[in-house]
Amino acid sequence: METKIIKIDKNQINEEVIKEAGALLREGKLVAFPTETVYGLGADALQEEAAKRTYEAKGRPSDNPLIVHIADYDDLKKIAINIPPETDMLAAHFWPGPLTMIFQKSDIVPYGTTGGLDTVAVRMPVDPIAQALIREAGGFVSAPSANTSGRPSPTTAQHVEEDLNGKIDMILDGGTVDIGLESTILDMTVSPPMILRPGAITEEMFEKVIGPVNVDQTLLSENSTQAPKAPGMKYRHYAPKAKLMIVEGDLREEILAIRQLAYEADRKGHPVGIIATSETLPFYNHGIVKNIGTRENEKSIARNLYGVLREFDEENVDTIYSESFAVQGMGTAIMNRLEKAAGHLRISASEVVKLQKYRRITFVSGTDSARGPMCAELLRHCDLKQEYVIDSRGMVVLFPEPANQKAEAVMKSVQMTLEGHSSLQLDPEEIQEDTLILTIDQSEKEKILAECDASENVYTLNEFTGDNTEIPDPYGKPLTAYGECLEVLERIIKKLADKLNSLMEEGKWEEQS
């Protein structure tokens, strides 16, 4: 089958295109079209065979009900019965818009459309292309998301083409959708009404109009014989090809945990994906990082979610880690989709970071021009099981200056460099609970302890590693002295790396307190 793709402008709708698409729907064929939420896969809701074609094109389980889209409120009474009185108020506030309501179905709605249920889900979209198409098609268009079942929902016509090209008759390309998440589903067959799927219309918004509503927490197993009352309640949805896991905790813990998980994967040669926000993007150094939007505007996150999940399908990653979002307002809908995309796989951020007593390692020497920077560069080249911020500082630094030229020369002899290093004075404010201070000499340790409240974090390098080899000071001596110093430091830093790895792996940081 050849899928015809036609661009259409919602601000200047081509009536001929709408007539052509409407005729296809009346013939029982399938047309994908934009709504304000996601692209829908349209079929005549009152034709049993059209529903069957919808399920076949999507690869969708036949017990997963379809949503019937209408363009005129009066048409609701033709497909639904026992409509509760609060429906009028809800429709006045939220229709047309991203709200689906469930009612008892009338006899004209086939069971193929409702997934075998005696209820029908109904929505009135606000998108003018959708409204024009629904009217032209006869007023009742079933339209699940226009994607392969289980995949991230489409927010552009290109997403639809990726999944359904050759399987459906037409795609109306109306550009990128406005909201990016499916409609809120509200079950009107129970009292009080119950939210079965969160969306842009939130619990708080409903309560301002009709008073309290319930929120359904039910998730059905894919092996369950019970039919889902609404789309997305039973089967895994919105999933990228890679395994997606949500890292949960406070935001700082989440960032640290994801950094460590990405670092571990990169260390083993397995790049991972990271779903970050504008606020957290700069904190990640490893993995393929994608910006989903800003936490200051959760609508931007909703709009980008499915697009980002699809983008990862083009990347060579097996695993994607995502930050979590507050379960309130729009965040409830975002987390609902993320959890289903992840198959409810979660990682506790605190469980990952609890083994990370130190996240920064600072070497302290006199002038921060030779031995300290050499230690830092040597440790950066070690195979560490944890990602650390590794740097160096000096106790007496009058002004920033580059590394000692002889120190740089001997580092180059082992394919390392101090180029770009600029000496800095140790600032007591830099010594945090997760900072490990390793001084080159005992005198530097004593001075820090006298001036800073950091006794549990400060050791000499010899003391922490248990190596009593004296670290020579080559300052003012020939190049050979710097080479001899490097040999000593290489051995001690190797011991340091081994100890850091061992203590992290065994969770024995408390022994260093």
Short mmCIF file of C-alpha atoms in Angstrom, two decimals, residues 128-429:
data_model
loop_
_atom_site.label_atom_id
_atom_site.label_comp_id
_atom_site.label_asym_id
_atom_site.label_seq_id
_atom_site.Cartn_x
_atom_site.Cartn_y
_atom_site.Cartn_z
CA PRO A 128 -8.99 22.73 13.49
CA ILE A 129 -7.63 20.08 11.09
CA ALA A 130 -9.01 17.35 13.32
CA GLN A 131 -12.38 19.08 13.64
CA ALA A 132 -12.72 19.60 9.89
CA LEU A 133 -11.78 15.98 9.16
CA ILE A 134 -14.19 14.55 11.75
CA ARG A 135 -17.11 16.51 10.29
CA GLU A 136 -16.21 15.53 6.74
CA ALA A 137 -15.91 11.85 7.74
CA GLY A 138 -19.41 11.75 9.22
CA GLY A 139 -18.87 12.97 12.77
CA PHE A 140 -17.38 9.92 14.53
CA VAL A 141 -13.70 9.07 14.07
CA SER A 142 -11.86 6.56 16.24
CA ALA A 143 -8.25 7.66 16.60
CA PRO A 144 -5.67 5.96 18.79
CA SER A 145 -2.14 7.37 18.53
CA ALA A 146 -0.76 6.88 15.01
CA ASN A 147 2.20 4.69 15.88
CA THR A 148 3.15 1.05 16.15
CA SER A 149 1.59 -0.24 19.37
CA GLY A 150 3.93 0.17 22.33
CA ARG A 151 6.19 2.74 20.64
CA PRO A 152 6.45 6.40 21.66
CA SER A 153 3.42 8.30 20.45
CA PRO A 154 3.90 10.51 17.37
CA THR A 155 4.10 14.26 17.76
CA THR A 156 5.06 14.92 14.11
CA ALA A 157 3.96 13.46 10.78
CA GLN A 158 7.51 12.13 10.38
CA HIS A 159 7.00 9.95 13.46
CA VAL A 160 3.84 8.53 11.89
CA GLU A 161 5.67 7.86 8.64
CA GLU A 162 8.44 5.99 10.51
CA ASP A 163 5.94 3.56 12.01
CA LEU A 164 3.04 3.29 9.58
CA ASN A 165 4.27 4.13 6.09
CA GLY A 166 2.84 1.52 3.74
CA LYS A 167 0.26 0.37 6.29
CA ILE A 168 -2.26 3.23 6.09
CA ASP A 169 -3.81 5.25 3.28
CA MET A 170 -2.95 8.86 4.14
CA ILE A 171 -1.06 11.09 6.57
CA LEU A 172 -2.11 14.71 7.01
CA ASP A 173 1.04 16.61 7.97
CA GLY A 174 -0.04 19.53 10.14
CA GLY A 175 3.35 20.09 11.78
CA THR A 176 4.33 19.50 15.41
CA VAL A 177 1.50 19.11 17.93
CA ASP A 178 0.98 21.59 20.77
CA ILE A 179 0.77 19.43 23.91
CA GLY A 180 2.66 16.23 23.13
CA LEU A 181 0.94 13.91 25.63
CA GLU A 182 -2.33 12.04 25.19
CA SER A 183 -5.56 13.35 26.65
CA THR A 184 -6.65 12.93 30.24
CA ILE A 185 -9.20 10.08 30.50
CA LEU A 186 -12.05 10.52 32.98
CA ASP A 187 -14.45 7.65 33.67
CA MET A 188 -17.96 9.10 33.95
CA THR A 189 -19.61 5.72 34.61
CA VAL A 190 -18.62 5.84 38.30
CA SER A 191 -19.31 8.34 41.06
CA PRO A 192 -17.32 10.37 41.71
CA PRO A 193 -15.72 10.30 38.25
CA MET A 194 -12.31 8.62 38.12
CA ILE A 195 -9.15 9.63 36.26
CA LEU A 196 -7.90 6.57 34.39
CA ARG A 197 -5.05 8.33 32.58
CA PRO A 198 -3.50 11.67 33.61
CA GLY A 199 -2.95 14.39 31.05
CA ALA A 200 -3.01 18.14 30.57
CA ILE A 201 -6.36 18.39 32.39
CA THR A 202 -5.38 17.70 35.98
CA GLU A 203 -7.18 16.48 39.08
CA GLU A 204 -7.05 20.00 40.53
CA MET A 205 -8.67 21.42 37.42
CA PHE A 206 -11.54 18.92 37.58
CA GLU A 207 -12.15 19.60 41.26
CA LYS A 208 -12.61 23.31 40.59
CA VAL A 209 -15.45 22.44 38.20
CA ILE A 210 -17.26 19.39 39.63
CA GLY A 211 -15.70 18.75 43.03
CA PRO A 212 -13.69 15.68 44.08
CA VAL A 213 -12.63 13.03 41.57
CA ASN A 214 -10.83 9.76 42.19
CA VAL A 215 -7.58 8.65 40.58
CA ASP A 216 -7.26 5.04 39.44
CA GLN A 217 -3.94 3.42 40.39
CA THR A 218 -4.70 0.10 38.68
CA LEU A 219 -2.19 -1.38 36.28
CA LEU A 220 -3.16 -4.65 34.63
CA SER A 221 -0.64 -7.34 33.81
CA GLU A 222 -0.26 -8.02 30.08
CA ASN A 223 -1.25 -11.59 30.93
CA SER A 224 -4.44 -10.48 32.65
CA THR A 225 -7.72 -11.63 31.13
CA GLN A 226 -9.38 -8.42 32.32
CA ALA A 227 -10.01 -5.89 29.55
CA PRO A 228 -8.57 -2.41 30.18
CA LYS A 229 -11.18 0.33 30.61
CA ALA A 230 -8.98 2.87 28.84
CA PRO A 231 -5.99 2.91 26.49
CA GLY A 232 -2.65 2.50 28.24
CA MET A 233 -3.86 0.75 31.40
CA LYS A 234 -2.67 -2.74 30.53
CA TYR A 235 0.08 -2.82 27.94
CA ARG A 236 3.56 -1.33 27.87
CA HIS A 237 3.37 1.96 25.99
CA TYR A 238 5.55 4.73 24.64
CA ALA A 239 8.70 2.58 24.83
CA PRO A 240 11.95 3.30 22.99
CA LYS A 241 14.01 0.40 21.68
CA ALA A 242 16.56 0.73 24.49
CA LYS A 243 15.76 -0.22 28.08
CA LEU A 244 14.58 2.89 29.93
CA MET A 245 15.04 3.29 33.69
CA ILE A 246 13.85 6.13 35.90
CA VAL A 247 16.25 7.26 38.61
CA GLU A 248 14.30 8.48 41.64
CA GLY A 249 15.36 10.61 44.59
CA ASP A 250 15.90 14.29 45.26
CA LEU A 251 17.28 16.03 42.18
CA ARG A 252 20.85 16.28 43.46
CA GLU A 253 20.93 12.56 44.23
CA GLU A 254 19.43 11.77 40.83
CA ILE A 255 22.15 13.75 39.05
CA LEU A 256 24.92 12.08 41.06
CA ALA A 257 23.43 8.62 40.53
CA ILE A 258 22.99 9.09 36.78
CA ARG A 259 26.52 10.50 36.50
CA GLN A 260 27.88 7.39 38.19
CA LEU A 261 25.75 4.97 36.15
CA ALA A 262 26.79 6.66 32.91
CA TYR A 263 30.43 6.73 34.00
CA GLU A 264 30.39 3.00 34.81
CA ALA A 265 28.83 2.17 31.45
CA ASP A 266 31.26 4.37 29.54
CA ARG A 267 34.17 2.78 31.40
CA LYS A 268 33.02 -0.61 30.13
CA GLY A 269 32.55 0.67 26.58
CA HIS A 270 28.75 0.76 26.72
CA PRO A 271 27.51 4.32 26.10
CA VAL A 272 24.10 5.08 27.58
CA GLY A 273 21.44 7.68 27.02
CA ILE A 274 20.47 10.32 29.58
CA ILE A 275 17.23 12.30 29.66
CA ALA A 276 18.12 15.61 31.28
CA THR A 277 16.59 19.07 31.58
CA SER A 278 17.91 22.52 30.76
CA GLU A 279 18.81 22.95 34.42
CA THR A 280 20.78 19.70 34.75
CA LEU A 281 22.32 19.31 31.28
CA PRO A 282 25.75 20.80 32.23
CA PHE A 283 26.31 18.27 35.02
CA TYR A 284 26.66 15.20 32.80
CA ASN A 285 30.06 14.29 31.35
CA HIS A 286 29.39 10.82 29.95
CA GLY A 287 26.72 9.21 27.82
CA ILE A 288 24.51 10.65 25.10
CA VAL A 289 22.60 13.44 26.85
CA LYS A 290 19.36 14.89 25.50
CA ASN A 291 17.53 17.94 26.83
CA ILE A 292 13.83 17.22 27.33
CA GLY A 293 12.91 20.80 28.34
CA THR A 294 12.96 23.08 31.35
CA ARG A 295 11.59 22.30 34.80
CA GLU A 296 10.30 25.87 34.93
CA ASN A 297 7.83 24.99 32.16
CA GLU A 298 6.67 21.36 32.36
CA LYS A 299 4.67 21.84 29.16
CA SER A 300 8.00 21.94 27.31
CA ILE A 301 8.90 18.57 28.86
CA ALA A 302 5.57 17.07 27.84
CA ARG A 303 5.93 18.39 24.30
CA ASN A 304 9.42 16.94 23.87
CA LEU A 305 9.08 13.60 25.70
CA TYR A 306 8.08 11.32 22.84
CA GLY A 307 10.39 13.05 20.39
CA VAL A 308 13.37 12.51 22.69
CA LEU A 309 12.46 8.85 23.21
CA ARG A 310 12.32 8.40 19.43
CA GLU A 311 15.64 10.22 18.97
CA PHE A 312 17.32 7.64 21.18
CA ASP A 313 16.23 4.94 18.73
CA GLU A 314 18.77 6.44 16.33
CA GLU A 315 21.57 6.28 18.91
CA ASN A 316 23.73 3.30 19.71
CA VAL A 317 22.57 2.88 23.32
CA ASP A 318 21.18 -0.14 25.14
CA THR A 319 20.04 1.74 28.24
CA ILE A 320 18.52 5.16 28.90
CA TYR A 321 18.47 6.79 32.35
CA SER A 322 15.92 9.50 33.06
CA GLU A 323 15.55 11.96 35.87
CA SER A 324 12.16 11.90 37.58
CA PHE A 325 9.61 14.71 37.83
CA ALA A 326 7.26 15.93 40.53
CA VAL A 327 4.00 13.96 40.55
CA GLN A 328 1.70 16.96 40.53
CA GLY A 329 -0.01 18.95 37.80
CA MET A 330 1.45 18.18 34.37
CA GLY A 331 4.24 16.25 36.09
CA THR A 332 1.72 13.51 36.92
CA ALA A 333 1.09 12.90 33.23
CA ILE A 334 4.80 13.08 32.39
CA MET A 335 5.69 10.50 35.04
CA ASN A 336 2.78 8.29 33.97
CA ARG A 337 4.16 8.12 30.41
CA LEU A 338 7.75 7.72 31.55
CA GLU A 339 6.86 4.88 33.90
CA LYS A 340 4.99 3.03 31.18
CA ALA A 341 7.79 3.61 28.70
CA ALA A 342 10.19 2.19 31.29
CA GLY A 343 7.99 -0.79 32.03
CA HIS A 344 8.00 0.60 35.61
CA LEU A 345 11.75 0.01 35.99
CA ARG A 346 13.08 2.33 38.69
CA ILE A 347 16.44 2.88 40.34
CA SER A 348 16.79 4.41 43.79
CA ALA A 349 19.26 7.27 43.49
CA SER A 350 20.18 6.97 47.16
CA GLU A 351 21.12 3.30 46.67
CA VAL A 352 23.58 4.32 43.97
CA VAL A 353 25.13 7.29 45.73
CA LYS A 354 25.35 5.82 49.25
CA LEU A 355 28.66 4.15 48.30
CA GLN A 356 30.06 7.47 47.13
CA LYS A 357 31.41 9.12 50.26
CA TYR A 358 33.82 11.20 48.19
CA ARG A 359 32.88 12.79 44.92
CA ARG A 360 35.76 15.23 44.68
CA ILE A 361 39.46 14.55 45.31
CA THR A 362 41.76 17.52 45.78
CA PHE A 363 45.55 17.20 46.07
CA VAL A 364 47.14 19.99 48.10
CA SER A 365 50.79 21.03 47.81
CA GLY A 366 52.73 24.19 48.60
CA THR A 367 52.42 26.18 45.39
CA ASP A 368 50.19 23.92 43.26
CA SER A 369 52.72 23.98 40.43
CA ALA A 370 54.27 20.49 40.37
CA ARG A 371 53.54 17.58 42.71
CA GLY A 372 49.85 18.33 43.33
CA PRO A 373 48.98 18.76 39.64
CA MET A 374 51.06 15.66 38.81
CA CYS A 375 49.04 13.60 41.30
CA ALA A 376 45.75 14.87 39.90
CA GLU A 377 46.72 14.07 36.31
CA LEU A 378 47.99 10.59 37.26
CA LEU A 379 44.72 9.79 39.07
CA ARG A 380 42.62 11.01 36.14
CA HIS A 381 44.33 8.38 34.00
CA CYS A 382 43.56 5.53 36.42
CA ASP A 383 40.72 3.07 35.89
CA LEU A 384 38.36 4.27 38.63
CA LYS A 385 35.04 2.60 39.36
CA GLN A 386 33.52 5.93 40.42
CA GLU A 387 33.52 9.26 38.68
CA TYR A 388 35.33 11.92 40.72
CA VAL A 389 36.06 15.58 40.22
CA ILE A 390 39.85 15.51 40.51
CA ASP A 391 41.86 18.71 40.97
CA SER A 392 44.69 20.31 42.91
CA ARG A 393 45.22 23.39 45.06
CA GLY A 394 48.10 25.17 46.80
CA MET A 395 48.62 26.53 50.30
CA VAL A 396 50.66 29.54 49.14
CA VAL A 397 49.56 30.80 45.73
CA LEU A 398 50.08 34.53 45.24
CA PHE A 399 48.76 34.56 41.68
CA PRO A 400 47.73 31.94 39.10
CA GLU A 401 50.64 30.50 37.15
CA PRO A 402 51.15 27.53 34.83
CA ALA A 403 52.64 24.22 35.93
CA ASN A 404 56.38 23.93 36.45
CA GLN A 405 58.03 23.34 33.05
CA LYS A 406 60.07 20.40 34.30
CA ALA A 407 56.98 18.79 35.81
CA GLU A 408 55.25 19.21 32.45
CA ALA A 409 58.24 17.67 30.66
CA VAL A 410 58.27 14.48 32.75
CA MET A 411 54.49 14.12 32.48
CA LYS A 412 54.78 14.27 28.69
CA SER A 413 57.28 11.40 28.90
CA VAL A 414 54.39 9.19 30.11
CA GLN A 415 51.90 10.60 27.56
CA MET A 416 50.20 12.92 30.03
CA THR A 417 50.15 16.70 30.22
CA LEU A 418 49.78 19.57 32.66
CA GLU A 419 49.10 21.98 29.82
CA GLY A 420 46.29 24.31 30.75
CA HIS A 421 46.89 23.92 34.49
CA SER A 422 46.75 27.15 36.49
CA SER A 423 47.71 27.11 40.15
CA LEU A 424 44.99 28.07 42.63
CA GLN A 425 44.93 28.81 46.34
CA LEU A 426 42.94 26.37 48.52
CA ASP A 427 39.67 27.98 49.58
CA PRO A 428 38.26 26.50 52.84
CA GLU A 429 34.76 26.87 51.33
#
